[in-house]
Each structure stands twice: as structure tokens, then as C-alpha cells.
Amino acid sequence: MKITDVEAIYVRSERVRELCDSGQDALIVRVHTDAGISGLGEVDSNPLAVKGAIEGPFSHSLTCGLRELVLGEDPFETEKIWHKMYAGNLYGGRRGAGFHAMSGIDLALWDIKGKALGLPVWKLLGGGFHEKIRCYASALWGPTPEATRDLASRYVDRGFDAVKFGWDPMGQDEKTDVALVREARRGLGEEADLLIDAGLVWDAKTAIRRARAFEEHGIFWLEEPLMPDNYAGYRRLSEAVDTRIAAGEEESNRGSFLDLMDLGKVDVVQVDLTRVGGFTEAVKIASLAEDRGLKVANHGFTTYINVAAALHFLNSIPNTLIAEYVAEEETTLRDHLTRQRIRAQDGMLAVPQEPGLGVDLDEEAVVRMRVG
């Protein structure tokens, strides 16, 4: 079997709101083979930058479009192909969008392998730790503390026993920050876990102050309170408070995760399969976290391709903590793009059992939403 083509498909909702919701557009990767088997992947990044990184022509030996590098390769040789993409894209791909682009292709290759062998990806990775994985409802804050309380109550009514709120309007002032957390807790009641995503809004001293203020509301973790390169600040925060500190969605390969774990001393390592180099790199990051006694959660605020990939990954490692599941009430393209819709039931997600990722595109929806 040989790779014959790589598609980078940019899809976008008709209405895109100016807020931190990466489910409003997507870069889908589809890899084709001469055996008639194709695989799906996704990249959550700057879509057009990733599209260029995949479709670009050969420039020189350290700068080459990823499609050119993988054509003619055997899709089963995922480790070899991963290193070929990395070495052939060093100038633009050691971090950021160029590296993210590798993720989509790697995911698609594992999807191909699973389909060819009739096995789910988690089984190819040697997993099998779970039949179901606990998830949290992931949502943006309401516009006010009171609106957030109402949202929290509705998520509990939908069966979730863990809910995360994040981003605006957190970070405006201490009074608002504390009120948001207080009202979220009131809406959840005392039993459900409350997770807080600060959205990169504070310096280390402010983050320590907020974490201590939030303690009376029993939060499960505090996520990304600092800018991602502030590893010294993360260390100060982690050593100053008892609350779990979670981060990682801004990181890409093992090197940056090592900085986060060893310099930043975070408690929970968040891995986005569509950014970290796909399954091939993600399992190595999880192993490094396991060596350090750290738990792993996924990050994913995009389509069901990402959700499915995360479930395969989390089922293949021993140090899974919890899964992110987008529960935003406003419909985005994720509910139209794939034939399958992965639903949480009683706060749990079932691990896919179908060959490959177990997700297929809705081709009519792709035609409607495709850009260019």
C-alpha cells in the first residue's frame, strides 16, 4: 500500500463569532492510498497556515511541503514517516503551525492502518484500559456570573458530573473572577467537579492570589492562568497552591512538554492530538508524564475527529485523568461535519470500537462548508 494524495480541507461556519471557540472552522486532512483506503485527521491551528505547510512545494531539503514528503510512502510506517516530515520541515515545523500540520497527517495514517486491519486505533497502540472514559462538559463562561450559574445547572441536568468554564469575562478584575467561580459552583451544586480555564490572563502573583480565593469553592483544577512560555511563573504557582494546575494545549512536541513538566511543574498535562504530532508523538509525551507521576487529559474544542482521536489516545495510556468534551449550547460545524456524533451519557464517553478512528465525513456538509 502506498500514499497517493493528501488533501487539506478548510471548512468554516457561515457565522464566526469573535470569541475563543475553535469549533467555528477546521482544517481536515484526508490521506488517500492506492488500495482505495483513505484516512482522516484534523489540525486545530491557523487553518490556512497549516494548509500551506501541507500543500507547499519543495523549496530545499529542510523546507518542503508535507504532501511532497509522504507521497509514495507506506502508510503503515508511521514512525518513519513522522521523522521524514520532521526532518524535511525543520525551518518551519519544529514548533507551531508547521509542526501542527504533521498531526493531521499522522492521525490519518493511523486511521488507514486501523481500517486496513479492521481494528480500532487504540488497539493498534496497545491500549485497552477503559470501556468508557469520564468526561467534563467544556464551555465558555456566561456573560455574567448569574448566567454562568444557570449554564452550570443545565449541564448538570444533562448528566455531567464535571464542568469546565473558561475565557472571557475572566481576568477583568478580582471581584468578577471570584463571582464567576462562586456562581458556577452554586449552579453545579456541591457534588459535581468544577474546572476553571483562566485563559492566559494573569501574572504569577495574581494567579496565586486567585487560586487561593477559589479554594473555598473546591475547584478540580486551574487551567492555563499564565502565558504558555512563562514556565518560571508556572513553577511558582504550582509550588504555592494545593490546587491542581493544568496546561499543555499550547505546546507541540516533546521538548516543549518537557519544559512544561520539568520547569513549569504542572500537575496535569493536556495533550491535543491535532497539535502535538498525532498519535506517534502523543504516546511519547504521555510516557514522559507517566515517568514523572503526572496525569494526562486531552484538549479538544473542535470536531468529532479530534474527540475520537482523543478517546483512542486516552484508552491507550495508563495515566489518563479525564476527557474534555465540548458542551457549548450554540451549534457549530462539529455537529454537521461528520456522519457520527459522539455523545456523552451520564458524564461518560464510550471508547470507539470501529476500525480506525471510527469517524467518517459527511461529504455533503463538507461541500457546503468548504472554503475555496
CSV table of C-alpha atoms in Angstrom, one decimal:
chain,number,residue,atom,x,y,z
A,1,MET,CA,0.0,0.0,0.0
A,2,LYS,CA,1.3,3.5,-0.9
A,3,ILE,CA,0.1,7.0,-0.2
A,4,THR,CA,-1.2,8.7,-3.4
A,5,ASP,CA,-2.5,12.0,-2.2
A,6,VAL,CA,-3.0,14.3,0.8
A,7,GLU,CA,-6.0,16.7,1.0
A,8,ALA,CA,-6.0,19.7,3.3
A,9,ILE,CA,-9.7,20.7,3.5
A,10,TYR,CA,-10.6,24.1,5.1
A,11,VAL,CA,-14.1,24.3,6.4
A,12,ARG,CA,-15.7,27.3,8.1
A,13,SER,CA,-19.1,28.1,9.6
A,14,GLU,CA,-21.2,30.8,8.0
A,15,ARG,CA,-21.2,32.8,11.2
A,16,VAL,CA,-17.9,33.1,13.1
A,17,ARG,CA,-18.2,34.9,16.4
A,18,GLU,CA,-15.2,36.9,17.8
A,19,LEU,CA,-14.6,34.7,20.8
A,20,CYS,CA,-12.3,31.8,21.8
A,21,ASP,CA,-14.2,29.0,20.1
A,22,SER,CA,-12.0,26.9,17.8
A,23,GLY,CA,-15.1,24.9,16.7
A,24,GLN,CA,-16.1,27.5,14.2
A,25,ASP,CA,-13.7,26.4,11.5
A,26,ALA,CA,-11.4,23.4,11.0
A,27,LEU,CA,-8.6,22.1,8.8
A,28,ILE,CA,-9.4,18.5,7.9
A,29,VAL,CA,-6.7,16.2,6.5
A,30,ARG,CA,-7.5,13.2,4.2
A,31,VAL,CA,-4.8,10.9,3.1
A,32,HIS,CA,-5.5,8.6,0.1
A,33,THR,CA,-3.8,5.3,-0.8
A,34,ASP,CA,-3.6,3.1,-3.9
A,35,ALA,CA,-5.6,0.4,-2.0
A,36,GLY,CA,-8.7,2.6,-2.0
A,37,ILE,CA,-8.4,3.2,1.7
A,38,SER,CA,-8.4,6.8,3.0
A,39,GLY,CA,-7.8,8.2,6.4
A,40,LEU,CA,-9.0,11.2,8.3
A,41,GLY,CA,-7.1,13.6,10.5
A,42,GLU,CA,-7.6,17.2,11.8
A,43,VAL,CA,-5.4,20.1,12.8
A,44,ASP,CA,-6.6,22.7,15.3
A,45,SER,CA,-4.3,25.7,14.4
A,46,ASN,CA,-4.3,28.5,11.9
A,47,PRO,CA,-6.1,26.7,9.1
A,48,LEU,CA,-4.5,28.4,6.1
A,49,ALA,CA,-1.0,28.3,7.6
A,50,VAL,CA,-1.4,24.6,8.1
A,51,LYS,CA,-2.9,24.1,4.6
A,52,GLY,CA,0.2,25.9,3.2
A,53,ALA,CA,2.5,23.7,5.2
A,54,ILE,CA,0.9,20.6,3.8
A,55,GLU,CA,0.4,21.7,0.2
A,56,GLY,CA,3.6,23.7,-0.3
A,57,PRO,CA,6.1,22.6,-2.9
A,58,PHE,CA,9.7,21.5,-2.4
A,59,SER,CA,11.9,24.5,-1.5
A,60,HIS,CA,15.0,22.8,-0.3
A,61,SER,CA,15.9,19.8,1.9
A,62,LEU,CA,14.9,21.5,5.1
A,63,THR,CA,11.8,23.2,3.8
A,64,CYS,CA,9.3,21.1,2.0
A,65,GLY,CA,5.5,20.7,1.8
A,66,LEU,CA,4.4,17.7,3.8
A,67,ARG,CA,2.4,16.3,1.0
A,68,GLU,CA,5.5,16.1,-1.2
A,69,LEU,CA,7.4,14.2,1.6
A,70,VAL,CA,4.8,11.5,2.2
A,71,LEU,CA,3.7,10.7,-1.4
A,72,GLY,CA,4.7,7.1,-2.3
A,73,GLU,CA,5.3,6.1,1.3
A,74,ASP,CA,3.8,3.1,3.0
A,75,PRO,CA,1.2,4.4,5.5
A,76,PHE,CA,2.0,1.6,7.9
A,77,GLU,CA,5.4,3.1,8.5
A,78,THR,CA,4.2,5.9,10.8
A,79,GLU,CA,7.3,6.3,12.8
A,80,LYS,CA,9.5,6.6,9.7
A,81,ILE,CA,7.1,9.0,8.0
A,82,TRP,CA,6.9,11.1,11.2
A,83,HIS,CA,10.6,11.6,11.2
A,84,LYS,CA,10.7,12.2,7.5
A,85,MET,CA,8.1,15.0,7.9
A,86,TYR,CA,10.0,16.5,10.8
A,87,ALA,CA,13.4,16.4,9.1
A,88,GLY,CA,12.1,17.8,5.9
A,89,ASN,CA,10.3,20.7,7.5
A,90,LEU,CA,12.8,21.8,10.1
A,91,TYR,CA,12.8,25.5,9.3
A,92,GLY,CA,9.0,25.9,9.6
A,93,GLY,CA,8.0,22.8,11.5
A,94,ARG,CA,9.9,22.4,14.8
A,95,ARG,CA,7.1,24.3,16.6
A,96,GLY,CA,3.8,25.9,15.8
A,97,ALA,CA,1.7,25.6,12.7
A,98,GLY,CA,4.3,23.7,10.7
A,99,PHE,CA,4.5,21.1,13.4
A,100,HIS,CA,0.7,21.1,13.9
A,101,ALA,CA,0.4,20.1,10.2
A,102,MET,CA,2.2,16.9,10.9
A,103,SER,CA,-0.5,15.9,13.4
A,104,GLY,CA,-3.3,15.8,10.8
A,105,ILE,CA,-1.3,13.5,8.5
A,106,ASP,CA,-0.2,11.2,11.4
A,107,LEU,CA,-3.8,10.8,12.6
A,108,ALA,CA,-4.9,10.0,9.1
A,109,LEU,CA,-2.2,7.3,8.7
A,110,TRP,CA,-3.3,5.6,11.9
A,111,ASP,CA,-6.9,5.7,10.7
A,112,ILE,CA,-5.7,4.0,7.5
A,113,LYS,CA,-3.9,1.3,9.4
A,114,GLY,CA,-6.9,0.6,11.6
A,115,LYS,CA,-9.2,0.4,8.6
A,116,ALA,CA,-6.8,-1.9,6.7
A,117,LEU,CA,-6.5,-4.3,9.7
A,118,GLY,CA,-10.1,-4.0,10.9
A,119,LEU,CA,-9.0,-2.7,14.3
A,120,PRO,CA,-9.6,0.5,16.3
A,121,VAL,CA,-6.6,2.7,16.7
A,122,TRP,CA,-6.4,2.2,20.5
A,123,LYS,CA,-5.9,-1.5,19.9
A,124,LEU,CA,-3.0,-0.8,17.5
A,125,LEU,CA,-1.5,1.4,20.1
A,126,GLY,CA,-1.6,-1.4,22.6
A,127,GLY,CA,-4.4,0.1,24.7
A,128,GLY,CA,-7.5,-1.2,26.3
A,129,PHE,CA,-7.5,0.5,29.7
A,130,HIS,CA,-11.1,1.6,29.5
A,131,GLU,CA,-14.5,0.9,28.0
A,132,LYS,CA,-15.8,4.3,29.0
A,133,ILE,CA,-13.9,7.4,30.0
A,134,ARG,CA,-15.2,10.1,32.4
A,135,CYS,CA,-15.5,13.5,30.7
A,136,TYR,CA,-16.2,17.1,31.7
A,137,ALA,CA,-18.6,19.4,29.9
A,138,SER,CA,-16.3,22.1,28.4
A,139,ALA,CA,-17.9,25.5,27.9
A,140,LEU,CA,-17.3,29.3,27.8
A,141,TRP,CA,-18.3,31.4,30.7
A,142,GLY,CA,-21.7,33.0,30.6
A,143,PRO,CA,-21.6,36.8,30.0
A,144,THR,CA,-22.3,37.3,33.8
A,145,PRO,CA,-21.8,35.3,36.9
A,146,GLU,CA,-25.6,34.8,37.1
A,147,ALA,CA,-25.7,33.5,33.5
A,148,THR,CA,-22.9,31.1,34.3
A,149,ARG,CA,-24.8,29.7,37.3
A,150,ASP,CA,-27.8,29.0,35.0
A,151,LEU,CA,-25.5,27.3,32.4
A,152,ALA,CA,-23.9,25.2,35.1
A,153,SER,CA,-27.3,24.0,36.3
A,154,ARG,CA,-28.2,23.0,32.8
A,155,TYR,CA,-25.1,21.0,32.3
A,156,VAL,CA,-25.7,19.0,35.5
A,157,ASP,CA,-29.3,18.4,34.2
A,158,ARG,CA,-27.7,16.9,31.1
A,159,GLY,CA,-25.9,14.3,33.2
A,160,PHE,CA,-22.4,15.8,33.6
A,161,ASP,CA,-20.7,15.5,37.0
A,162,ALA,CA,-17.8,17.7,35.9
A,163,VAL,CA,-18.0,21.0,34.1
A,164,LYS,CA,-15.3,23.5,33.0
A,165,PHE,CA,-15.8,27.2,32.3
A,166,GLY,CA,-13.2,29.3,30.6
A,167,TRP,CA,-12.0,32.6,29.0
A,168,ASP,CA,-14.0,35.9,28.8
A,169,PRO,CA,-15.0,37.6,31.0
A,170,MET,CA,-12.4,36.1,33.5
A,171,GLY,CA,-9.5,38.4,34.0
A,172,GLN,CA,-11.3,41.7,34.2
A,173,ASP,CA,-10.9,42.2,38.0
A,174,GLU,CA,-10.8,40.1,41.2
A,175,LYS,CA,-14.4,40.7,42.1
A,176,THR,CA,-15.7,39.4,38.8
A,177,ASP,CA,-13.3,36.4,38.8
A,178,VAL,CA,-14.4,35.3,42.2
A,179,ALA,CA,-18.1,35.9,41.4
A,180,LEU,CA,-17.9,33.7,38.3
A,181,VAL,CA,-16.4,30.8,40.2
A,182,ARG,CA,-18.8,31.2,43.1
A,183,GLU,CA,-21.9,31.3,40.9
A,184,ALA,CA,-20.6,28.4,38.8
A,185,ARG,CA,-20.3,26.3,42.0
A,186,ARG,CA,-23.8,27.3,43.0
A,187,GLY,CA,-25.2,26.1,39.7
A,188,LEU,CA,-23.3,22.8,39.9
A,189,GLY,CA,-24.2,22.1,43.5
A,190,GLU,CA,-21.7,20.5,45.9
A,191,GLU,CA,-21.2,17.1,44.2
A,192,ALA,CA,-20.0,17.9,40.7
A,193,ASP,CA,-16.4,18.8,39.9
A,194,LEU,CA,-15.8,22.4,38.8
A,195,LEU,CA,-12.8,23.1,36.5
A,196,ILE,CA,-11.6,26.6,35.7
A,197,ASP,CA,-9.8,27.7,32.5
A,198,ALA,CA,-8.5,31.1,33.1
A,199,GLY,CA,-7.5,31.8,29.5
A,200,LEU,CA,-3.9,33.1,29.9
A,201,VAL,CA,-5.0,36.3,31.8
A,202,TRP,CA,-2.7,36.7,34.8
A,203,ASP,CA,0.8,37.0,36.0
A,204,ALA,CA,2.1,34.5,38.6
A,205,LYS,CA,1.3,36.6,41.7
A,206,THR,CA,-2.2,37.2,40.5
A,207,ALA,CA,-2.7,33.6,39.7
A,208,ILE,CA,-1.6,32.5,43.2
A,209,ARG,CA,-4.0,35.0,44.7
A,210,ARG,CA,-6.9,33.8,42.5
A,211,ALA,CA,-6.1,30.1,43.1
A,212,ARG,CA,-6.3,30.7,46.9
A,213,ALA,CA,-9.5,32.7,46.5
A,214,PHE,CA,-11.1,29.8,44.5
A,215,GLU,CA,-10.1,27.1,47.0
A,216,GLU,CA,-13.3,27.6,49.1
A,217,HIS,CA,-15.3,26.6,46.0
A,218,GLY,CA,-13.4,23.3,45.6
A,219,ILE,CA,-12.2,23.6,42.1
A,220,PHE,CA,-10.8,20.4,40.4
A,221,TRP,CA,-8.1,22.3,38.5
A,222,LEU,CA,-7.0,25.7,37.4
A,223,GLU,CA,-6.0,25.7,33.7
A,224,GLU,CA,-3.7,28.0,31.8
A,225,PRO,CA,-3.7,31.0,34.1
A,226,LEU,CA,-0.4,32.2,32.6
A,227,MET,CA,1.1,32.7,29.2
A,228,PRO,CA,2.5,29.4,27.9
A,229,ASP,CA,6.2,30.4,27.9
A,230,ASN,CA,6.1,31.5,31.5
A,231,TYR,CA,7.5,28.3,32.9
A,232,ALA,CA,9.1,30.0,35.9
A,233,GLY,CA,5.7,31.5,36.7
A,234,TYR,CA,4.0,28.1,36.4
A,235,ARG,CA,6.6,26.7,38.8
A,236,ARG,CA,6.0,29.5,41.4
A,237,LEU,CA,2.2,28.9,41.1
A,238,SER,CA,2.4,25.1,41.3
A,239,GLU,CA,4.6,25.2,44.4
A,240,ALA,CA,2.5,27.9,46.1
A,241,VAL,CA,-1.0,26.3,46.0
A,242,ASP,CA,-2.6,22.9,46.5
A,243,THR,CA,-5.0,23.2,43.6
A,244,ARG,CA,-4.1,21.1,40.5
A,245,ILE,CA,-2.5,23.3,37.7
A,246,ALA,CA,-3.3,22.1,34.2
A,247,ALA,CA,-1.7,23.2,30.9
A,248,GLY,CA,-0.3,22.0,27.6
A,249,GLU,CA,-2.7,22.8,24.8
A,250,GLU,CA,-0.3,25.5,23.5
A,251,GLU,CA,2.6,23.1,23.4
A,252,SER,CA,3.6,20.9,20.5
A,253,ASN,CA,6.5,18.4,20.6
A,254,ARG,CA,8.2,16.5,23.4
A,255,GLY,CA,10.7,19.3,24.0
A,256,SER,CA,8.1,21.9,24.9
A,257,PHE,CA,6.2,19.4,27.1
A,258,LEU,CA,9.4,18.6,28.9
A,259,ASP,CA,9.8,22.3,29.7
A,260,LEU,CA,6.2,22.5,30.9
A,261,MET,CA,6.7,19.4,33.2
A,262,ASP,CA,10.2,19.9,34.4
A,263,LEU,CA,10.4,23.7,34.6
A,264,GLY,CA,6.7,24.5,35.0
A,265,LYS,CA,5.9,21.7,37.4
A,266,VAL,CA,2.3,21.4,36.3
A,267,ASP,CA,0.1,18.7,37.7
A,268,VAL,CA,-2.0,17.8,34.6
A,269,VAL,CA,-0.6,17.5,31.1
A,270,GLN,CA,-3.1,18.5,28.4
A,271,VAL,CA,-2.4,16.9,25.0
A,272,ASP,CA,-4.2,18.0,21.9
A,273,LEU,CA,-3.8,15.2,19.3
A,274,THR,CA,-4.3,17.7,16.4
A,275,ARG,CA,-1.3,19.8,17.6
A,276,VAL,CA,1.3,17.6,19.1
A,277,GLY,CA,2.3,15.5,16.1
A,278,GLY,CA,-0.6,13.0,16.2
A,279,PHE,CA,-0.6,9.6,17.9
A,280,THR,CA,3.1,9.0,17.2
A,281,GLU,CA,4.2,11.8,19.4
A,282,ALA,CA,1.3,11.9,21.8
A,283,VAL,CA,2.0,8.5,23.3
A,284,LYS,CA,5.7,9.5,23.9
A,285,ILE,CA,4.5,12.7,25.7
A,286,ALA,CA,2.2,10.6,27.9
A,287,SER,CA,5.1,8.2,28.7
A,288,LEU,CA,7.2,11.2,29.8
A,289,ALA,CA,4.3,12.3,32.0
A,290,GLU,CA,3.9,8.8,33.5
A,291,ASP,CA,7.6,8.8,34.3
A,292,ARG,CA,7.0,11.9,36.4
A,293,GLY,CA,3.9,10.7,38.1
A,294,LEU,CA,1.7,13.1,36.2
A,295,LYS,CA,-1.8,12.6,34.9
A,296,VAL,CA,-2.9,13.3,31.3
A,297,ALA,CA,-6.0,14.8,29.9
A,298,ASN,CA,-6.8,15.7,26.3
A,299,HIS,CA,-7.5,19.1,24.9
A,300,GLY,CA,-10.1,19.4,22.1
A,301,PHE,CA,-12.5,22.2,21.2
A,302,THR,CA,-13.1,21.3,17.6
A,303,THR,CA,-14.7,18.4,15.7
A,304,TYR,CA,-15.6,14.8,16.5
A,305,ILE,CA,-12.5,13.8,14.6
A,306,ASN,CA,-10.5,15.3,17.5
A,307,VAL,CA,-12.8,13.8,20.1
A,308,ALA,CA,-12.5,10.3,18.6
A,309,ALA,CA,-8.7,10.6,18.3
A,310,ALA,CA,-8.5,11.7,22.0
A,311,LEU,CA,-10.6,8.7,23.1
A,312,HIS,CA,-8.3,6.3,21.3
A,313,PHE,CA,-5.3,8.0,22.8
A,314,LEU,CA,-6.7,8.1,26.4
A,315,ASN,CA,-7.6,4.5,26.2
A,316,SER,CA,-4.0,3.6,25.2
A,317,ILE,CA,-2.2,5.1,28.2
A,318,PRO,CA,-2.2,4.2,31.9
A,319,ASN,CA,-2.2,7.8,33.3
A,320,THR,CA,-5.5,9.2,31.9
A,321,LEU,CA,-7.3,11.6,34.2
A,322,ILE,CA,-10.4,12.8,32.4
A,323,ALA,CA,-11.5,13.8,28.9
A,324,GLU,CA,-12.6,17.1,27.5
A,325,TYR,CA,-16.0,17.2,25.8
A,326,VAL,CA,-17.3,20.4,24.2
A,327,ALA,CA,-20.8,21.0,25.5
A,328,GLU,CA,-21.4,24.5,24.2
A,329,GLU,CA,-25.1,25.0,23.6
A,330,GLU,CA,-24.8,27.0,20.3
A,331,THR,CA,-24.4,24.6,17.4
A,332,THR,CA,-21.2,24.8,15.5
A,333,LEU,CA,-19.8,22.9,12.5
A,334,ARG,CA,-18.8,19.9,14.6
A,335,ASP,CA,-22.5,18.8,14.6
A,336,HIS,CA,-22.6,18.7,10.8
A,337,LEU,CA,-19.2,17.8,9.6
A,338,THR,CA,-19.1,14.0,10.4
A,339,ARG,CA,-21.7,11.3,10.0
A,340,GLN,CA,-21.1,10.2,13.6
A,341,ARG,CA,-21.9,12.4,16.6
A,342,ILE,CA,-20.1,11.3,19.8
A,343,ARG,CA,-22.4,11.9,22.7
A,344,ALA,CA,-21.7,11.8,26.5
A,345,GLN,CA,-24.0,9.7,28.6
A,346,ASP,CA,-24.1,10.2,32.3
A,347,GLY,CA,-20.8,12.1,32.1
A,348,MET,CA,-19.0,9.3,30.3
A,349,LEU,CA,-17.8,8.8,26.7
A,350,ALA,CA,-17.7,5.3,25.2
A,351,VAL,CA,-14.4,4.3,23.6
A,352,PRO,CA,-14.8,3.8,19.9
A,353,GLN,CA,-14.8,0.1,18.7
A,354,GLU,CA,-14.9,0.6,14.9
A,355,PRO,CA,-11.8,0.2,12.7
A,356,GLY,CA,-9.5,3.2,12.6
A,357,LEU,CA,-10.8,6.3,14.2
A,358,GLY,CA,-14.4,5.3,13.7
A,359,VAL,CA,-15.4,8.6,12.2
A,360,ASP,CA,-16.5,9.5,8.6
A,361,LEU,CA,-17.0,12.8,6.9
A,362,ASP,CA,-20.5,13.9,5.8
A,363,GLU,CA,-19.5,14.7,2.3
A,364,GLU,CA,-22.5,17.0,1.6
A,365,ALA,CA,-21.7,19.0,4.6
A,366,VAL,CA,-18.0,19.3,3.6
A,367,VAL,CA,-19.2,20.7,0.2
A,368,ARG,CA,-21.4,23.3,1.9
A,369,MET,CA,-18.8,24.5,4.3
A,370,ARG,CA,-15.6,24.1,2.3
A,371,VAL,CA,-13.7,27.3,1.7
A,372,GLY,CA,-12.0,27.7,-1.7
